[in-house]
PDB file of C-alpha atoms and ligand atoms in Angstrom:
ATOM      1  CA  MET A 556     148.353 107.489  90.834  1.00  0.00           C
ATOM      2  CA  GLU A 557     147.244 110.174  93.250  1.00  0.00           C
ATOM      3  CA  ILE A 558     145.447 108.908  96.326  1.00  0.00           C
ATOM      4  CA  VAL A 559     142.547 111.207  97.068  1.00  0.00           C
ATOM      5  CA  SER A 560     140.891 110.929 100.449  1.00  0.00           C
ATOM      6  CA  PRO A 561     137.113 110.670 100.658  1.00  0.00           C
ATOM      7  CA  SER A 562     137.032 114.326 101.671  1.00  0.00           C
ATOM      8  CA  GLY A 563     138.433 115.469  98.328  1.00  0.00           C
ATOM      9  CA  VAL A 564     141.507 116.941  99.982  1.00  0.00           C
ATOM     10  CA  SER A 565     144.489 114.833  98.983  1.00  0.00           C
ATOM     11  CA  ALA A 566     146.054 113.000 101.913  1.00  0.00           C
ATOM     12  CA  ALA A 567     149.102 112.107  99.823  1.00  0.00           C
ATOM     13  CA  GLN A 568     149.559 115.709  98.703  1.00  0.00           C
ATOM     14  CA  LEU A 569     149.155 117.001 102.250  1.00  0.00           C
ATOM     15  CA  ASP A 570     151.760 114.558 103.467  1.00  0.00           C
ATOM     16  CA  ARG A 571     154.165 115.638 100.711  1.00  0.00           C
ATOM     17  CA  LEU A 572     153.677 119.347 101.316  1.00  0.00           C
ATOM     18  CA  LEU A 573     153.581 119.319 105.086  1.00  0.00           C
ATOM     19  CA  GLY A 574     156.590 120.968 106.732  1.00  0.00           C
ATOM     20  CA  THR A 575     155.391 120.460 110.298  1.00  0.00           C
ATOM     21  CA  LEU A 576     156.530 118.344 113.204  1.00  0.00           C
ATOM     22  CA  ARG A 577     153.127 117.746 114.835  1.00  0.00           C
ATOM     23  CA  PHE A 578     150.293 119.690 113.175  1.00  0.00           C
ATOM     24  CA  GLY A 579     148.461 117.520 110.638  1.00  0.00           C
ATOM     25  CA  ARG A 580     150.776 114.538 111.061  1.00  0.00           C
ATOM     26  CA  ILE A 581     147.877 112.353 112.201  1.00  0.00           C
ATOM     27  CA  THR A 582     144.616 112.959 110.379  1.00  0.00           C
ATOM     28  CA  ARG A 583     140.996 111.979 110.099  1.00  0.00           C
ATOM     29  CA  PHE A 584     139.514 113.071 106.785  1.00  0.00           C
ATOM     30  CA  LEU A 585     135.766 112.591 106.821  1.00  0.00           C
ATOM     31  CA  PRO A 586     133.232 113.053 104.030  1.00  0.00           C
ATOM     32  CA  GLU A 587     130.618 114.173 106.556  1.00  0.00           C
ATOM     33  CA  ILE A 588     130.440 114.878 110.290  1.00  0.00           C
ATOM     34  CA  GLY A 589     128.318 116.946 112.675  1.00  0.00           C
ATOM     35  CA  SER A 590     131.165 119.253 113.733  1.00  0.00           C
ATOM     36  CA  THR A 591     134.900 118.711 113.329  1.00  0.00           C
ATOM     37  CA  ASN A 592     135.346 120.489 116.689  1.00  0.00           C
ATOM     38  CA  SER A 593     133.206 117.907 118.478  1.00  0.00           C
ATOM     39  CA  GLU A 594     134.994 115.046 116.739  1.00  0.00           C
ATOM     40  CA  ALA A 595     138.425 116.476 117.585  1.00  0.00           C
ATOM     41  CA  ALA A 596     137.411 117.078 121.227  1.00  0.00           C
ATOM     42  CA  THR A 597     136.319 113.462 121.655  1.00  0.00           C
ATOM     43  CA  TRP A 598     139.446 112.253 119.916  1.00  0.00           C
ATOM     44  CA  GLY A 599     141.564 114.487 122.144  1.00  0.00           C
ATOM     45  CA  GLU A 600     139.858 113.233 125.297  1.00  0.00           C
ATOM     46  CA  ASN A 601     140.598 109.713 124.079  1.00  0.00           C
ATOM     47  CA  GLY A 602     144.297 110.422 123.737  1.00  0.00           C
ATOM     48  CA  ALA A 603     144.871 111.978 120.301  1.00  0.00           C
ATOM     49  CA  PRO A 604     148.289 113.656 120.240  1.00  0.00           C
ATOM     50  CA  GLU A 605     148.859 117.358 119.802  1.00  0.00           C
ATOM     51  CA  GLY A 606     148.371 118.365 116.181  1.00  0.00           C
ATOM     52  CA  ALA A 607     145.861 115.629 115.341  1.00  0.00           C
ATOM     53  CA  LEU A 608     143.710 116.983 112.525  1.00  0.00           C
ATOM     54  CA  VAL A 609     140.034 116.373 111.764  1.00  0.00           C
ATOM     55  CA  LEU A 610     138.868 117.624 108.397  1.00  0.00           C
ATOM     56  CA  ALA A 611     135.392 117.223 106.955  1.00  0.00           C
ATOM     57  CA  GLU A 612     134.076 117.874 103.521  1.00  0.00           C
ATOM     58  CA  ARG A 613     130.665 118.628 104.949  1.00  0.00           C
ATOM     59  CA  GLN A 614     129.500 119.538 108.458  1.00  0.00           C
ATOM     60  CA  THR A 615     125.880 119.041 109.393  1.00  0.00           C
ATOM     61  CA  ARG A 616     126.184 120.902 112.711  1.00  0.00           C
ATOM     62  CA  GLY A 617     129.109 123.267 112.169  1.00  0.00           C
ATOM     63  CA  ARG A 618     129.372 125.682 115.086  1.00  0.00           C
ATOM     64  CA  GLY A 619     130.483 129.291 115.339  1.00  0.00           C
ATOM     65  CA  ARG A 620     130.971 131.695 118.236  1.00  0.00           C
ATOM     66  CA  PHE A 621     127.958 132.634 120.362  1.00  0.00           C
ATOM     67  CA  ASP A 622     126.223 129.327 119.498  1.00  0.00           C
ATOM     68  CA  ARG A 623     125.834 130.420 115.906  1.00  0.00           C
ATOM     69  CA  THR A 624     125.781 127.942 113.044  1.00  0.00           C
ATOM     70  CA  TRP A 625     128.703 127.727 110.629  1.00  0.00           C
ATOM     71  CA  VAL A 626     127.446 127.007 107.136  1.00  0.00           C
ATOM     72  CA  ALA A 627     129.810 126.075 104.298  1.00  0.00           C
ATOM     73  CA  GLU A 628     129.081 124.545 100.925  1.00  0.00           C
ATOM     74  CA  PRO A 629     130.309 120.929 100.900  1.00  0.00           C
ATOM     75  CA  GLY A 630     133.394 120.190  98.826  1.00  0.00           C
ATOM     76  CA  LYS A 631     134.396 123.811  98.327  1.00  0.00           C
ATOM     77  CA  ASN A 632     135.901 125.056 101.553  1.00  0.00           C
ATOM     78  CA  LEU A 633     138.160 124.185 104.463  1.00  0.00           C
ATOM     79  CA  THR A 634     136.471 123.098 107.681  1.00  0.00           C
ATOM     80  CA  PHE A 635     138.897 121.464 110.087  1.00  0.00           C
ATOM     81  CA  SER A 636     139.940 121.219 113.727  1.00  0.00           C
ATOM     82  CA  LEU A 637     143.222 120.582 115.497  1.00  0.00           C
ATOM     83  CA  VAL A 638     143.751 118.935 118.862  1.00  0.00           C
ATOM     84  CA  LEU A 639     146.115 120.911 121.092  1.00  0.00           C
ATOM     85  CA  ARG A 640     147.725 119.860 124.346  1.00  0.00           C
ATOM     86  CA  PRO A 641     149.436 123.054 125.462  1.00  0.00           C
ATOM     87  CA  ARG A 642     152.503 122.667 127.609  1.00  0.00           C
ATOM     88  CA  PHE A 643     152.099 126.205 128.871  1.00  0.00           C
ATOM     89  CA  GLY A 644     149.858 127.666 131.538  1.00  0.00           C
ATOM     90  CA  ALA A 645     146.165 128.425 131.118  1.00  0.00           C
ATOM     91  CA  GLU A 646     146.911 132.158 131.490  1.00  0.00           C
ATOM     92  CA  LEU A 647     148.298 132.004 127.928  1.00  0.00           C
ATOM     93  CA  PHE A 648     145.416 130.053 126.362  1.00  0.00           C
ATOM     94  CA  GLY A 649     143.876 133.328 125.173  1.00  0.00           C
ATOM     95  CA  MET A 650     146.791 133.603 122.761  1.00  0.00           C
ATOM     96  CA  ILE A 651     145.825 130.432 120.877  1.00  0.00           C
ATOM     97  CA  GLY A 652     142.892 131.846 118.900  1.00  0.00           C
ATOM     98  CA  LEU A 653     144.910 134.952 118.101  1.00  0.00           C
ATOM     99  CA  ALA A 654     147.794 132.762 116.934  1.00  0.00           C
ATOM    100  CA  ALA A 655     145.441 130.809 114.653  1.00  0.00           C
ATOM    101  CA  ALA A 656     144.043 134.015 113.140  1.00  0.00           C
ATOM    102  CA  ALA A 657     147.534 135.469 112.677  1.00  0.00           C
ATOM    103  CA  ALA A 658     148.676 132.227 110.999  1.00  0.00           C
ATOM    104  CA  VAL A 659     145.737 132.052 108.601  1.00  0.00           C
ATOM    105  CA  GLY A 660     146.264 135.728 107.715  1.00  0.00           C
ATOM    106  CA  ARG A 661     149.953 135.120 107.105  1.00  0.00           C
ATOM    107  CA  SER A 662     149.324 132.003 104.957  1.00  0.00           C
ATOM    108  CA  ILE A 663     146.770 133.733 102.761  1.00  0.00           C
ATOM    109  CA  GLY A 664     148.927 136.851 102.429  1.00  0.00           C
ATOM    110  CA  ALA A 665     151.909 134.719 101.354  1.00  0.00           C
ATOM    111  CA  ARG A 666     149.924 132.584  98.897  1.00  0.00           C
ATOM    112  CA  PHE A 667     147.938 135.503  97.412  1.00  0.00           C
ATOM    113  CA  PRO A 668     150.204 138.570  97.588  1.00  0.00           C
ATOM    114  CA  ARG A 669     147.562 140.836  96.108  1.00  0.00           C
ATOM    115  CA  LEU A 670     145.133 140.103  98.924  1.00  0.00           C
ATOM    116  CA  ASP A 671     145.271 141.882 102.264  1.00  0.00           C
ATOM    117  CA  PRO A 672     143.731 139.582 104.873  1.00  0.00           C
ATOM    118  CA  ARG A 673     142.712 141.450 107.990  1.00  0.00           C
ATOM    119  CA  ILE A 674     141.645 140.266 111.412  1.00  0.00           C
ATOM    120  CA  LYS A 675     138.555 141.413 113.252  1.00  0.00           C
ATOM    121  CA  TRP A 676     138.991 140.890 117.004  1.00  0.00           C
ATOM    122  CA  PRO A 677     139.064 138.298 118.318  1.00  0.00           C
ATOM    123  CA  ASN A 678     139.692 136.008 115.368  1.00  0.00           C
ATOM    124  CA  ASP A 679     137.568 136.609 112.288  1.00  0.00           C
ATOM    125  CA  LEU A 680     139.393 136.725 108.968  1.00  0.00           C
ATOM    126  CA  LEU A 681     138.242 139.481 106.630  1.00  0.00           C
ATOM    127  CA  LEU A 682     138.925 140.385 103.029  1.00  0.00           C
ATOM    128  CA  ASN A 683     137.643 143.731 101.819  1.00  0.00           C
ATOM    129  CA  SER A 684     135.619 144.034 105.037  1.00  0.00           C
ATOM    130  CA  ARG A 685     133.769 140.753 104.375  1.00  0.00           C
ATOM    131  CA  LYS A 686     134.120 137.584 106.399  1.00  0.00           C
ATOM    132  CA  LEU A 687     136.430 135.010 104.838  1.00  0.00           C
ATOM    133  CA  GLY A 688     136.813 132.731 107.815  1.00  0.00           C
ATOM    134  CA  GLY A 689     136.250 132.152 111.485  1.00  0.00           C
ATOM    135  CA  ILE A 690     137.942 130.346 114.346  1.00  0.00           C
ATOM    136  CA  LEU A 691     136.370 128.594 117.304  1.00  0.00           C
ATOM    137  CA  VAL A 692     138.591 127.587 120.241  1.00  0.00           C
ATOM    138  CA  GLU A 693     137.051 125.217 122.767  1.00  0.00           C
ATOM    139  CA  THR A 694     138.427 123.756 125.987  1.00  0.00           C
ATOM    140  CA  ARG A 695     136.895 120.433 126.943  1.00  0.00           C
ATOM    141  CA  THR A 696     138.866 119.538 130.013  1.00  0.00           C
ATOM    142  CA  ALA A 697     139.398 122.890 131.718  1.00  0.00           C
ATOM    143  CA  GLY A 698     140.887 122.426 135.176  1.00  0.00           C
ATOM    144  CA  ALA A 699     142.458 119.047 134.361  1.00  0.00           C
ATOM    145  CA  PRO A 700     146.237 118.901 134.804  1.00  0.00           C
ATOM    146  CA  HIS A 701     146.785 118.696 131.036  1.00  0.00           C
ATOM    147  CA  PRO A 702     143.803 120.214 129.260  1.00  0.00           C
ATOM    148  CA  VAL A 703     142.881 119.426 125.676  1.00  0.00           C
ATOM    149  CA  LEU A 704     141.979 122.355 123.457  1.00  0.00           C
ATOM    150  CA  VAL A 705     140.409 122.237 120.046  1.00  0.00           C
ATOM    151  CA  VAL A 706     140.960 124.940 117.453  1.00  0.00           C
ATOM    152  CA  GLY A 707     138.372 124.838 114.666  1.00  0.00           C
ATOM    153  CA  ILE A 708     138.955 126.805 111.496  1.00  0.00           C
ATOM    154  CA  GLY A 709     136.379 127.498 108.798  1.00  0.00           C
ATOM    155  CA  LEU A 710     137.684 129.182 105.661  1.00  0.00           C
ATOM    156  CA  ASN A 711     135.658 130.076 102.581  1.00  0.00           C
ATOM    157  CA  VAL A 712     137.864 128.911  99.734  1.00  0.00           C
ATOM    158  CA  ASN A 713     136.097 128.024  96.474  1.00  0.00           C
ATOM    159  CA  GLN A 714     132.497 128.850  97.342  1.00  0.00           C
ATOM    160  CA  SER A 715     131.075 131.118  94.636  1.00  0.00           C
ATOM    161  CA  ALA A 716     127.797 132.230  96.252  1.00  0.00           C
ATOM    162  CA  PHE A 717     126.424 132.588  99.776  1.00  0.00           C
ATOM    163  CA  PRO A 718     122.917 132.334 101.227  1.00  0.00           C
ATOM    164  CA  GLU A 719     120.988 135.589 100.939  1.00  0.00           C
ATOM    165  CA  GLN A 720     121.155 136.400 104.680  1.00  0.00           C
ATOM    166  CA  ILE A 721     124.977 136.561 104.654  1.00  0.00           C
ATOM    167  CA  ALA A 722     125.730 137.297 100.999  1.00  0.00           C
ATOM    168  CA  GLY A 723     126.603 140.954 101.701  1.00  0.00           C
ATOM    169  CA  ARG A 724     128.893 140.096 104.615  1.00  0.00           C
ATOM    170  CA  ALA A 725     130.707 136.965 103.426  1.00  0.00           C
ATOM    171  CA  THR A 726     133.374 136.355 100.840  1.00  0.00           C
ATOM    172  CA  SER A 727     135.671 133.576  99.627  1.00  0.00           C
ATOM    173  CA  LEU A 728     139.098 133.328  98.035  1.00  0.00           C
ATOM    174  CA  PHE A 729     137.361 132.413  94.778  1.00  0.00           C
ATOM    175  CA  LEU A 730     135.215 135.568  94.880  1.00  0.00           C
ATOM    176  CA  GLU A 731     138.254 137.732  95.651  1.00  0.00           C
ATOM    177  CA  THR A 732     140.671 136.234  93.096  1.00  0.00           C
ATOM    178  CA  GLY A 733     138.429 134.777  90.381  1.00  0.00           C
ATOM    179  CA  HIS A 734     140.306 131.466  90.616  1.00  0.00           C
ATOM    180  CA  GLU A 735     139.816 128.200  92.428  1.00  0.00           C
ATOM    181  CA  ALA A 736     142.498 127.590  95.033  1.00  0.00           C
ATOM    182  CA  ASP A 737     144.139 124.266  95.878  1.00  0.00           C
ATOM    183  CA  ARG A 738     142.661 123.510  99.298  1.00  0.00           C
ATOM    184  CA  THR A 739     145.298 120.956 100.227  1.00  0.00           C
ATOM    185  CA  GLU A 740     148.127 123.360  99.514  1.00  0.00           C
ATOM    186  CA  LEU A 741     146.457 126.073 101.523  1.00  0.00           C
ATOM    187  CA  LEU A 742     145.849 123.699 104.405  1.00  0.00           C
ATOM    188  CA  ALA A 743     149.533 122.686 104.447  1.00  0.00           C
ATOM    189  CA  ARG A 744     150.579 126.345 104.618  1.00  0.00           C
ATOM    190  CA  ILE A 745     148.152 127.137 107.413  1.00  0.00           C
ATOM    191  CA  LEU A 746     149.285 124.152 109.479  1.00  0.00           C
ATOM    192  CA  ALA A 747     152.944 125.126 109.062  1.00  0.00           C
ATOM    193  CA  ASP A 748     152.405 128.795 109.914  1.00  0.00           C
ATOM    194  CA  PHE A 749     150.174 127.899 112.849  1.00  0.00           C
ATOM    195  CA  GLU A 750     152.656 125.428 114.307  1.00  0.00           C
ATOM    196  CA  VAL A 751     155.503 127.966 114.195  1.00  0.00           C
ATOM    197  CA  ILE A 752     153.505 130.784 115.749  1.00  0.00           C
ATOM    198  CA  TYR A 753     151.856 128.507 118.329  1.00  0.00           C
ATOM    199  CA  ASP A 754     155.244 127.196 119.396  1.00  0.00           C
ATOM    200  CA  SER A 755     156.418 130.757 120.059  1.00  0.00           C
ATOM    201  CA  ILE A 756     153.750 131.277 122.765  1.00  0.00           C
ATOM    202  CA  PRO A 757     155.635 129.818 125.756  1.00  0.00           C
ATOM    203  CA  THR A 758     158.965 131.218 124.555  1.00  0.00           C
ATOM    204  CA  ASP A 759     158.016 134.890 124.757  1.00  0.00           C
ATOM    205  CA  ARG A 760     154.651 134.653 126.540  1.00  0.00           C
ATOM    206  CA  GLY A 761     152.687 135.628 123.438  1.00  0.00           C
ATOM    207  CA  ALA A 762     154.719 138.708 122.426  1.00  0.00           C
ATOM    208  CA  ASN A 763     155.349 137.401 118.902  1.00  0.00           C
ATOM    209  CA  VAL A 764     151.725 136.322 118.469  1.00  0.00           C
ATOM    210  CA  ARG A 765     150.519 139.767 119.468  1.00  0.00           C
ATOM    211  CA  ALA A 766     152.996 141.534 117.184  1.00  0.00           C
ATOM    212  CA  VAL A 767     151.982 139.465 114.143  1.00  0.00           C
ATOM    213  CA  TYR A 768     148.293 139.729 115.050  1.00  0.00           C
ATOM    214  CA  LEU A 769     148.343 143.527 115.477  1.00  0.00           C
ATOM    215  CA  GLU A 770     149.735 143.963 111.947  1.00  0.00           C
ATOM    216  CA  ARG A 771     146.404 142.756 110.554  1.00  0.00           C
ATOM    217  CA  LEU A 772     144.004 143.949 113.226  1.00  0.00           C
ATOM    218  CA  VAL A 773     141.160 146.075 111.836  1.00  0.00           C
ATOM    219  CA  GLY A 774     140.302 149.225 113.795  1.00  0.00           C
ATOM    220  CA  LEU A 775     143.542 149.562 115.782  1.00  0.00           C
ATOM    221  CA  HIS A 776     143.824 153.148 117.125  1.00  0.00           C
ATOM    222  CA  GLU A 777     140.316 153.917 115.865  1.00  0.00           C
ATOM    223  CA  GLU A 778     136.966 154.498 117.515  1.00  0.00           C
ATOM    224  CA  VAL A 779     134.988 151.221 117.650  1.00  0.00           C
ATOM    225  CA  THR A 780     131.867 149.888 119.338  1.00  0.00           C
ATOM    226  CA  LEU A 781     131.830 146.556 121.145  1.00  0.00           C
ATOM    227  CA  HIS A 782     128.413 144.907 121.466  1.00  0.00           C
ATOM    228  CA  GLN A 783     128.066 142.517 124.380  1.00  0.00           C
ATOM    229  CA  VAL A 784     126.108 139.800 122.640  1.00  0.00           C
ATOM    230  CA  HIS A 785     124.404 138.316 125.709  1.00  0.00           C
ATOM    231  CA  SER A 786     123.511 141.468 127.675  1.00  0.00           C
ATOM    232  CA  GLY A 787     122.801 143.634 124.634  1.00  0.00           C
ATOM    233  CA  ASP A 788     125.001 146.437 126.082  1.00  0.00           C
ATOM    234  CA  ALA A 789     127.439 148.326 123.881  1.00  0.00           C
ATOM    235  CA  VAL A 790     130.582 150.315 124.690  1.00  0.00           C
ATOM    236  CA  THR A 791     132.401 152.727 122.431  1.00  0.00           C
ATOM    237  CA  GLY A 792     136.078 153.587 122.725  1.00  0.00           C
ATOM    238  CA  ARG A 793     139.415 153.803 120.938  1.00  0.00           C
ATOM    239  CA  MET A 794     141.023 150.430 120.288  1.00  0.00           C
ATOM    240  CA  VAL A 795     144.510 150.457 121.780  1.00  0.00           C
ATOM    241  CA  GLY A 796     145.486 146.807 121.415  1.00  0.00           C
ATOM    242  CA  VAL A 797     145.098 143.360 122.948  1.00  0.00           C
ATOM    243  CA  ASP A 798     146.390 142.308 126.346  1.00  0.00           C
ATOM    244  CA  GLU A 799     148.455 139.233 127.257  1.00  0.00           C
ATOM    245  CA  HIS A 800     145.268 137.144 127.578  1.00  0.00           C
ATOM    246  CA  GLY A 801     143.904 138.163 124.170  1.00  0.00           C
ATOM    247  CA  GLY A 802     141.448 140.680 125.665  1.00  0.00           C
ATOM    248  CA  LEU A 803     140.499 143.776 123.676  1.00  0.00           C
ATOM    249  CA  ARG A 804     141.841 147.021 125.182  1.00  0.00           C
ATOM    250  CA  LEU A 805     139.602 150.040 124.709  1.00  0.00           C
ATOM    251  CA  GLN A 806     140.338 153.594 125.831  1.00  0.00           C
ATOM    252  CA  ILE A 807     137.018 154.946 127.053  1.00  0.00           C
ATOM    253  CA  GLY A 808     137.397 158.576 128.068  1.00  0.00           C
ATOM    254  CA  ASP A 809     140.147 158.663 130.730  1.00  0.00           C
ATOM    255  CA  GLU A 810     139.895 154.992 131.495  1.00  0.00           C
ATOM    256  CA  GLU A 811     141.343 151.931 129.746  1.00  0.00           C
ATOM    257  CA  ARG A 812     139.189 148.802 129.959  1.00  0.00           C
ATOM    258  CA  THR A 813     139.704 145.268 128.684  1.00  0.00           C
ATOM    259  CA  PHE A 814     136.962 143.055 127.255  1.00  0.00           C
ATOM    260  CA  HIS A 815     137.001 139.326 126.691  1.00  0.00           C
ATOM    261  CA  ALA A 816     133.934 138.811 124.489  1.00  0.00           C
ATOM    262  CA  GLY A 817     131.704 140.725 122.152  1.00  0.00           C
ATOM    263  CA  GLU A 818     131.076 141.694 118.564  1.00  0.00           C
ATOM    264  CA  LEU A 819     132.825 144.738 117.122  1.00  0.00           C
ATOM    265  CA  THR A 820     131.503 147.355 114.741  1.00  0.00           C
ATOM    266  CA  PHE A 821     133.685 149.987 113.135  1.00  0.00           C
ATOM    267  CA  HIS A 822     132.864 153.635 112.693  1.00  0.00           C
ATOM    268  CA  ARG A 823     134.549 153.900 109.328  1.00  0.00           C
ATOM    269  CA  SER A 824     135.026 151.114 106.806  1.00  0.00           C
ATOM    270  CA  SER A 825     138.581 149.819 106.572  1.00  0.00           C
TER     271      SER A 825
HETATM  272  C1  BTN B 906     132.973 131.918 113.982  1.00  0.00           C
HETATM  273  O1  BTN B 906     133.370 132.761 113.177  1.00  0.00           O
HETATM  274  O2  BTN B 906     131.943 132.091 114.643  1.00  0.00           O
HETATM  275  C2  BTN B 906     133.786 130.666 114.169  1.00  0.00           C
HETATM  276  C3  BTN B 906     133.490 129.671 113.092  1.00  0.00           C
HETATM  277  C4  BTN B 906     134.286 128.382 113.230  1.00  0.00           C
HETATM  278  C5  BTN B 906     133.872 127.344 112.215  1.00  0.00           C
HETATM  279  C6  BTN B 906     134.764 126.147 112.217  1.00  0.00           C
HETATM  280  S1  BTN B 906     134.460 125.092 110.838  1.00  0.00           S
HETATM  281  C7  BTN B 906     135.464 123.847 111.526  1.00  0.00           C
HETATM  282  C8  BTN B 906     135.185 123.838 113.025  1.00  0.00           C
HETATM  283  N1  BTN B 906     134.058 122.981 113.337  1.00  0.00           N
HETATM  284  C9  BTN B 906     133.018 123.672 113.818  1.00  0.00           C
HETATM  285  O3  BTN B 906     131.926 123.181 114.165  1.00  0.00           O
HETATM  286  N2  BTN B 906     133.325 124.967 113.880  1.00  0.00           N
HETATM  287  C10 BTN B 906     134.683 125.224 113.436  1.00  0.00           C
END
């Protein structure tokens, strides 16, 4: 008989499908939690090994970038966080969110060949210009000799409707394919792809991550506007790539500048 964890994602199935060495090998599946990122950070600070996975069926205080709330219908989606203990220098930490986005894009593209997952800098997942998922990387022990990072991933899988305020901007795999997806299988793929791409970071100092990431990056070589969320300022320029820290490179007139935060808008839909 199949053992189903309280979260609805099958622990036995995950274990069977998992082709990883570290990611998802130790898990906490929870029916409900405030935020899987907070839970994973505490667990990490208390010694959880790299790859420890916290997955919740429902988050009551799910967080997004810029202190936004992450809302997902319980029992339908993937909301999980991984503990990371990078053995490379902090100058490469900017690659981690990009690696996660590249891995999720790769997993979805492989599982659903008719879909074309794209990435909106820094690490939003889009399908048909609508948001399918988001990634939140947090460092809890910056400056410590061996910092703990948490990578939180929220992916809209089987949700069939969204609250009115985001309905025009959000999508799910169910809405794009018309079929419910097996969340456990998808999770196993994402963990495997993420582990491989994450492990390449120290080997080539992020070159592979950037190459895979750029293949799916929306707006590359196009005119875009970056809104600085806190100051309210906006800059417009041609997107020329991402630097070795994950910063967005914009060509603004004769000058190239790099930005480390902000919200992009595109001048033509892609
Ligand atoms: C964003 O697009 O703003 C990032 C959203 C990240 C959401 C995920 S869901 C799992 C993990 N736990 C959280 O509280 N946030 C992340």
